[in-house]
Coordinates of C-alpha atoms in Angstrom, one line a residue:
M15 CA -0.2 0.2 0.0
S16 CA 2.4 2.4 0.7
S17 CA 6.4 2.9 2.0
P18 CA 7.1 1.8 5.4
I19 CA 6.8 5.0 7.8
T20 CA 10.8 6.1 8.7
K21 CA 12.4 9.3 10.4
K22 CA 13.0 9.8 6.9
N23 CA 9.8 9.8 5.4
A24 CA 7.8 10.6 8.3
V25 CA 5.0 13.3 7.5
T26 CA 5.8 16.2 9.5
P27 CA 2.8 18.6 9.8
A28 CA 5.1 21.4 7.7
K29 CA 6.0 19.1 5.2
A30 CA 2.3 18.2 4.8
M31 CA 2.0 22.1 4.7
V32 CA 4.2 22.0 1.8
A33 CA 3.2 19.5 -0.2
A34 CA -0.5 21.1 0.5
I35 CA 0.3 24.5 -0.1
S36 CA 2.2 23.9 -3.7
G37 CA 0.5 22.2 -5.0
Y38 CA -2.7 24.8 -4.5
A39 CA -0.7 27.5 -5.4
M40 CA 0.4 25.6 -8.6
D41 CA -3.9 25.6 -9.2
G42 CA -4.3 29.4 -8.9
F43 CA -1.1 30.0 -11.2
D44 CA -2.3 28.3 -14.3
L45 CA -5.9 29.3 -14.2
L46 CA -4.8 33.6 -14.0
I47 CA -1.6 32.9 -16.5
L48 CA -4.2 31.7 -18.9
G49 CA -6.2 34.3 -18.3
F50 CA -3.6 36.8 -19.1
M51 CA -2.5 34.6 -22.1
L52 CA -6.4 34.2 -23.9
P53 CA -5.3 37.0 -26.2
A54 CA -1.9 36.0 -27.5
I55 CA -3.4 32.4 -28.0
S56 CA -6.5 33.8 -29.9
V57 CA -4.3 35.9 -32.6
S58 CA -1.7 33.2 -32.9
L59 CA -4.3 30.6 -33.5
A60 CA -7.5 32.3 -34.8
L61 CA -9.3 31.1 -32.3
D62 CA -13.0 33.3 -32.0
P63 CA -14.4 34.4 -28.3
S64 CA -16.2 31.8 -27.8
Q65 CA -13.2 29.3 -28.1
A66 CA -11.1 30.9 -26.3
G67 CA -13.5 31.2 -23.5
S68 CA -14.0 27.1 -24.1
L69 CA -10.4 26.8 -22.7
V70 CA -11.8 28.3 -19.3
T71 CA -14.4 25.7 -19.2
W72 CA -12.9 22.5 -19.9
T73 CA -10.1 23.4 -17.7
L74 CA -12.4 23.7 -15.0
I75 CA -15.2 21.0 -16.0
G76 CA -11.5 18.5 -16.1
A77 CA -10.7 19.5 -13.1
V78 CA -14.4 18.8 -11.9
I79 CA -13.8 14.6 -13.9
G80 CA -10.1 15.1 -12.0
G81 CA -11.2 15.6 -8.4
I82 CA -13.9 12.3 -8.6
V83 CA -11.5 10.4 -9.8
F84 CA -8.3 11.3 -7.9
G85 CA -10.3 11.5 -4.7
H86 CA -11.0 8.1 -4.7
L87 CA -7.7 7.0 -5.7
S88 CA -5.8 9.0 -2.9
D89 CA -8.7 7.2 -0.3
R90 CA -7.4 4.1 -2.0
Y91 CA -3.7 4.2 -2.2
G92 CA -2.2 6.9 -0.7
R93 CA -2.6 11.3 0.2
I94 CA 1.3 11.0 -1.3
R95 CA 1.2 8.8 -4.5
I96 CA -1.9 10.1 -5.5
L97 CA -1.1 14.0 -5.2
T98 CA 2.1 12.7 -7.1
V99 CA 0.3 11.8 -9.8
T100 CA -2.0 14.7 -10.1
I101 CA 1.3 17.1 -10.0
L102 CA 3.0 15.0 -13.1
M103 CA -0.4 14.8 -15.0
F104 CA -0.8 18.2 -14.8
S105 CA 3.0 19.1 -15.8
I106 CA 3.1 16.9 -18.7
F107 CA -0.4 18.1 -20.5
T108 CA 0.3 21.8 -19.4
G109 CA 4.2 21.2 -21.2
L110 CA 2.2 19.5 -24.7
C111 CA 0.3 23.2 -24.8
A112 CA 3.5 24.6 -25.6
V113 CA 3.1 22.4 -29.2
A114 CA -0.2 22.7 -30.0
Q115 CA -0.7 23.7 -33.1
G116 CA -4.9 24.4 -33.4
Y117 CA -7.5 24.3 -31.5
R118 CA -8.8 21.4 -31.2
D119 CA -5.4 19.3 -30.1
L120 CA -4.6 22.9 -27.6
L121 CA -8.5 22.2 -26.0
A122 CA -7.5 18.6 -25.0
Y123 CA -4.1 19.0 -23.0
R124 CA -6.0 21.8 -21.5
T125 CA -9.2 19.4 -20.7
L126 CA -6.2 16.5 -19.4
A127 CA -3.8 19.6 -17.5
G128 CA -7.4 20.3 -15.8
V129 CA -7.8 17.1 -14.5
G130 CA -4.6 16.7 -13.3
L131 CA -5.6 20.0 -11.3
G132 CA -8.9 18.9 -10.3
G133 CA -6.9 16.5 -7.4
E134 CA -4.9 19.0 -5.9
F135 CA -7.5 20.4 -3.0
G136 CA -8.9 17.5 -1.9
I137 CA -5.9 15.6 -1.0
G138 CA -3.9 18.6 -0.2
M139 CA -6.5 18.8 2.4
A140 CA -7.1 15.2 3.5
L141 CA -3.6 15.1 3.6
I142 CA -3.5 18.1 6.2
A143 CA -6.6 16.7 8.3
E144 CA -4.1 13.9 8.8
A145 CA -1.1 15.2 9.3
W146 CA -2.2 18.1 11.9
P147 CA -3.5 17.8 15.4
K148 CA -7.0 18.8 15.5
E149 CA -7.0 21.4 17.4
K150 CA -5.5 23.5 15.0
R151 CA -7.1 21.5 11.6
N152 CA -8.9 24.7 11.0
R153 CA -5.7 27.1 10.7
A154 CA -3.8 24.7 9.1
S155 CA -6.5 23.9 6.3
A156 CA -6.9 28.1 6.2
W157 CA -2.8 28.0 5.2
V158 CA -3.7 25.5 2.4
G159 CA -6.4 28.3 0.7
I160 CA -4.1 30.8 1.4
G161 CA -1.6 28.8 -1.4
W162 CA -4.3 29.5 -3.8
Q163 CA -3.5 33.3 -3.3
L164 CA 0.1 32.7 -3.6
G165 CA 0.0 31.4 -6.7
V166 CA -2.7 34.2 -8.4
L167 CA -0.3 36.5 -6.8
L168 CA 2.9 35.1 -8.6
A169 CA 0.7 34.8 -11.9
A170 CA 0.1 38.6 -12.0
F171 CA 4.0 39.3 -11.3
I172 CA 5.9 37.6 -13.5
T173 CA 3.6 36.8 -16.3
P174 CA 3.4 40.1 -17.9
P175 CA 6.9 40.9 -18.0
L176 CA 8.1 36.6 -18.9
L177 CA 4.4 37.0 -21.5
S178 CA 6.3 39.5 -23.4
V179 CA 9.9 38.0 -23.8
I180 CA 9.3 34.2 -24.1
G181 CA 5.4 34.2 -25.8
W182 CA 2.1 32.0 -24.4
R183 CA 4.1 29.1 -26.0
G184 CA 7.1 29.7 -23.1
M185 CA 4.3 30.3 -20.2
F186 CA 3.2 27.0 -21.0
L187 CA 7.0 25.3 -20.8
V188 CA 6.6 26.8 -16.8
G189 CA 4.5 24.3 -16.7
L190 CA 6.6 22.0 -16.1
L191 CA 8.7 23.1 -12.9
P192 CA 6.0 21.1 -11.5
A193 CA 7.4 17.9 -12.1
L194 CA 10.8 18.9 -9.9
V195 CA 7.9 19.7 -7.4
S196 CA 6.4 16.2 -7.5
F197 CA 9.7 14.7 -7.4
V198 CA 11.4 16.0 -4.6
I199 CA 7.7 15.4 -2.2
R200 CA 7.9 11.7 -3.1
R201 CA 11.3 11.0 -2.2
S202 CA 11.3 12.6 0.9
M203 CA 7.5 11.8 2.2
G204 CA 5.8 8.9 2.9
E205 CA 2.5 8.3 3.9
P206 CA 0.5 9.9 6.6
E207 CA 0.9 7.7 9.7
G208 CA -2.9 8.3 10.1
F209 CA -3.6 7.3 6.8
T210 CA -1.9 3.7 7.1
R211 CA -2.7 3.2 10.3
H212 CA -6.4 3.6 8.6
V213 CA -5.6 1.6 6.0
E214 CA -4.6 -0.9 8.5
K215 CA -7.9 -1.1 10.6
T216 CA -10.2 -0.9 7.4
P217 CA -11.1 -3.3 4.0
Q218 CA -10.6 -1.4 0.9
L219 CA -13.9 0.2 -0.4
S220 CA -15.4 0.9 -4.2
F221 CA -15.9 4.7 -5.6
A222 CA -19.7 4.0 -5.2
A223 CA -19.1 2.4 -1.6
R224 CA -17.2 5.4 -0.9
I225 CA -19.9 8.3 -2.1
K226 CA -22.6 5.8 -0.3
L227 CA -20.7 7.5 2.9
L228 CA -21.0 11.0 1.8
F229 CA -25.0 9.8 2.2
A230 CA -25.1 7.2 4.8
D231 CA -27.8 8.8 7.3
R232 CA -30.2 11.6 6.9
A233 CA -27.4 13.6 8.8
T234 CA -24.4 13.4 6.4
S235 CA -26.9 13.8 3.5
K236 CA -27.4 17.4 4.8
A237 CA -24.1 17.7 5.1
S238 CA -23.4 17.2 2.0
L239 CA -26.2 19.0 0.3
G240 CA -24.9 22.1 2.9
I241 CA -21.2 21.6 2.0
F242 CA -21.8 21.4 -1.5
I243 CA -23.7 24.3 -1.7
L244 CA -20.8 26.5 0.2
C245 CA -18.9 25.1 -2.5
S246 CA -20.8 26.2 -5.3
V247 CA -22.6 29.9 -3.6
Q248 CA -18.2 30.3 -3.2
N249 CA -16.5 29.5 -6.4
F250 CA -19.5 31.4 -8.1
G251 CA -18.4 34.4 -5.9
Y252 CA -15.4 34.4 -6.7
Y253 CA -15.0 33.8 -10.3
G254 CA -17.8 36.3 -11.0
L255 CA -15.9 38.8 -8.9
M256 CA -12.8 38.4 -10.1
I257 CA -13.1 37.7 -14.0
W258 CA -15.5 40.6 -13.9
M259 CA -13.8 43.7 -11.7
P260 CA -10.8 44.6 -14.1
S261 CA -14.4 45.4 -16.6
Y262 CA -16.6 46.6 -14.4
L263 CA -13.5 49.1 -12.7
S264 CA -12.4 50.3 -16.5
S265 CA -16.5 50.7 -17.7
S266 CA -17.5 52.0 -14.4
F267 CA -14.4 54.9 -13.3
G268 CA -12.3 54.7 -17.3
F269 CA -9.5 53.0 -15.0
S270 CA -6.9 51.6 -17.0
L271 CA -5.4 48.1 -17.2
T272 CA -3.0 48.9 -15.2
K273 CA -5.1 50.5 -12.5
S274 CA -7.7 47.8 -12.4
G275 CA -5.5 45.5 -11.4
L276 CA -3.9 47.3 -8.4
W277 CA -7.6 47.7 -7.5
T278 CA -7.7 44.0 -8.1
A279 CA -4.8 42.9 -6.3
V280 CA -5.3 44.5 -3.4
T281 CA -8.8 43.1 -3.0
V282 CA -6.9 39.5 -3.1
V283 CA -4.7 41.0 -0.7
G284 CA -8.0 41.5 1.9
M285 CA -9.2 37.0 0.0
T286 CA -5.8 36.4 1.9
F287 CA -6.1 37.3 4.8
G288 CA -9.5 36.7 5.7
I289 CA -8.6 33.2 4.8
W290 CA -5.9 33.6 7.5
L291 CA -8.4 35.0 10.2
F292 CA -11.2 32.1 8.9
G293 CA -8.5 30.0 10.4
V294 CA -7.6 31.1 13.1
L295 CA -11.2 32.1 14.5
A296 CA -12.6 28.6 13.7
D297 CA -9.8 27.1 15.9
R298 CA -11.0 29.4 18.9
F299 CA -15.1 29.8 18.3
A300 CA -18.0 27.7 16.9
R301 CA -16.9 26.9 13.1
W302 CA -20.6 27.4 11.7
K303 CA -21.0 30.3 13.5
I304 CA -17.3 32.1 12.2
F305 CA -18.8 30.8 8.3
L306 CA -22.2 32.9 9.3
L307 CA -20.6 36.0 10.5
Y308 CA -18.5 35.9 6.9
Q309 CA -21.4 35.4 5.3
F310 CA -23.7 38.3 6.5
G311 CA -19.9 40.0 5.8
A312 CA -20.2 39.2 2.2
V313 CA -23.8 40.2 1.4
A314 CA -23.3 43.6 3.0
M315 CA -19.6 44.5 1.4
V316 CA -20.9 43.4 -2.5
V317 CA -23.5 45.6 -1.6
V318 CA -21.6 48.4 -0.8
Y319 CA -18.9 48.2 -2.8
A320 CA -21.5 48.2 -5.9
Q321 CA -22.3 51.8 -4.6
L322 CA -19.7 53.4 -3.9
R323 CA -18.2 56.1 -6.8
D324 CA -14.9 57.1 -5.3
P325 CA -11.9 55.4 -6.4
T326 CA -9.9 55.6 -3.4
V327 CA -12.7 54.2 -1.0
M328 CA -13.6 51.8 -3.3
L329 CA -9.4 50.8 -3.0
F330 CA -10.0 49.8 0.8
T331 CA -13.4 48.9 0.7
G332 CA -12.8 45.8 -1.8
A333 CA -9.7 44.5 0.1
I334 CA -12.5 44.2 3.2
M335 CA -15.2 42.8 0.4
G336 CA -12.2 40.0 -0.5
M337 CA -11.9 39.4 3.0
F338 CA -15.3 38.7 3.4
V339 CA -16.1 37.4 -0.4
N340 CA -13.3 34.5 -0.2
G341 CA -12.6 34.1 3.5
M342 CA -14.6 31.3 4.1
I343 CA -12.6 29.0 1.7
G344 CA -10.5 28.8 4.7
G345 CA -13.0 26.6 6.4
Y346 CA -14.3 23.8 4.4
G347 CA -10.9 22.0 4.3
A348 CA -11.4 21.5 7.8
L349 CA -15.1 21.1 7.7
I350 CA -15.4 18.3 5.2
S351 CA -12.8 16.8 7.1
D352 CA -14.5 16.8 10.3
T353 CA -17.1 15.7 8.5
F354 CA -16.5 12.2 6.8
P355 CA -14.9 9.9 8.1
P356 CA -11.0 9.0 6.5
Q357 CA -11.9 6.3 4.0
A358 CA -14.1 9.0 2.4
R359 CA -12.3 12.1 3.6
A360 CA -10.3 12.5 0.4
T361 CA -13.5 11.8 -1.7
A362 CA -15.4 14.1 -0.5
Q363 CA -13.2 17.0 -0.6
N364 CA -12.6 16.7 -4.2
V365 CA -16.4 15.9 -5.5
L366 CA -17.5 18.1 -3.5
F367 CA -15.5 21.0 -3.9
N368 CA -15.3 20.4 -7.5
L369 CA -18.7 19.8 -8.2
G370 CA -19.1 23.7 -6.5
R371 CA -16.1 24.7 -8.8
G372 CA -18.4 23.1 -11.7
V373 CA -21.4 25.3 -10.3
G374 CA -19.5 28.3 -9.9
G375 CA -17.5 28.2 -13.5
F376 CA -21.1 29.8 -15.0
G377 CA -20.4 32.9 -12.5
P378 CA -18.2 35.0 -15.1
L379 CA -21.6 33.9 -18.1
V380 CA -24.4 34.8 -15.6
I381 CA -22.5 38.5 -14.3
G382 CA -21.6 39.4 -18.0
L383 CA -25.3 38.8 -19.1
L384 CA -26.8 40.6 -16.4
A385 CA -23.7 43.3 -17.1
A386 CA -25.2 43.4 -20.6
Q387 CA -29.3 43.7 -20.6
I388 CA -28.8 45.8 -17.3
S389 CA -25.3 47.4 -15.7
F390 CA -22.4 45.8 -14.5
T391 CA -23.5 47.9 -10.6
A392 CA -26.7 45.9 -11.5
A393 CA -25.1 42.8 -11.5
I394 CA -22.7 43.0 -8.5
T395 CA -25.4 43.9 -6.4
L396 CA -27.5 40.7 -7.3
L397 CA -24.3 38.9 -6.2
A398 CA -24.8 39.3 -3.0
L399 CA -28.3 37.7 -3.7
I400 CA -26.2 34.2 -3.2
Y401 CA -24.9 34.3 0.0
L402 CA -28.0 34.4 1.3
L403 CA -28.6 31.1 -0.1
D404 CA -24.9 30.2 1.9
I405 CA -26.5 31.3 4.9
V406 CA -29.9 29.3 5.0
A407 CA -27.0 26.1 4.3
T408 CA -25.0 26.8 7.4
L409 CA -28.0 27.3 9.9
F410 CA -30.3 23.8 8.4
L411 CA -27.9 21.7 6.7
L412 CA -24.2 22.1 8.8
P413 CA -23.5 20.2 11.1
K414 CA -22.7 22.0 14.3
K415 CA -20.0 20.1 15.3
Q416 CA -15.9 20.6 15.2
S417 CA -15.0 16.7 14.7
N418 CA -15.9 13.4 13.6
E419 CA -12.6 11.4 13.7
D420 CA -13.6 8.1 12.8
S421 CA -17.5 7.6 13.0
L422 CA -19.2 6.6 9.8
G423 CA -21.4 9.2 9.7
A424 CA -22.6 10.3 13.0
I425 CA -23.0 13.9 12.6
G426 CA -24.2 15.6 15.3

């Protein structure tokens, strides 16, 4: 099943954190550099807008598929082993994008790279749950969530200057670097002791059996539905805001691309702080109450932000809005790990989060349609309504219990 655990390859909390953060940072980095590259790719390969947009859509579809497949494989064969496979798969097909000759082969490579990306979040969160003490699980999971933001910020800083020098094909070659990271991770780490101990005690389950554990009883089914709603709202709001914010700032205030990028970067900094703060608060207070605090904050701040007309005020308010809107991702990993048993932990993480990411992929489309029919201001304001659905799910569907380490669905 896995290599024997020795002092040399034992999974320490620090090693687990490096493995989880690096994978999720790669996820955020990849999607943002693709956004930067789309205009250049479109010109080079003569893509129309729908074809260019489909490269993003099919990356997310691939991530949903990868999340489902690799979540199950991780629960069966090990966290580190499958984490390495996902990174290698992403790296290989991202590298192949650099030699794409047309739309069809580029679309195929992007989809398969997305399949590799899909396993990153859930496997990393399961790894953290089994390597960190329960009393620090919320903040540890939040740090993994910060990994995405680090990847986004890295892409924002290095892509513009690099793209002008090495072109879009060269940027895709940068995607080969995670292969080296995966090699180092695999050589220096075994499987978490908590995972290997549990595997020795329990029989292996089929994929269908693991999925059934997500609906083991009424309470567990409610929790699965509630988590799916939270993940869907999280991704819908994030993609809806981040994809359209530069256009909103440009059309409403005449911001240049550089100035829009600065305002967006400040929002990302606020998101990063919000994720960190969520983890700290959730380890000290009831996690479901912190979810409610952030959800009410998201409703209020999105509405306020859409009404602002002073650019300086918008700069600071954007950071506060980002804190509430994206800070909640700091709690999903620990919530899912605490809700489901170890033999379905990575499956639950990847299936629920990536299905939510699939729903969230419609965020930019819906915001774009609303903006075309009414206005960007009205579209951003209406976005606040989805967080009301979050509030209902938290109050009536989510478990209030913080830890469910070994039971098969006894959610209080």
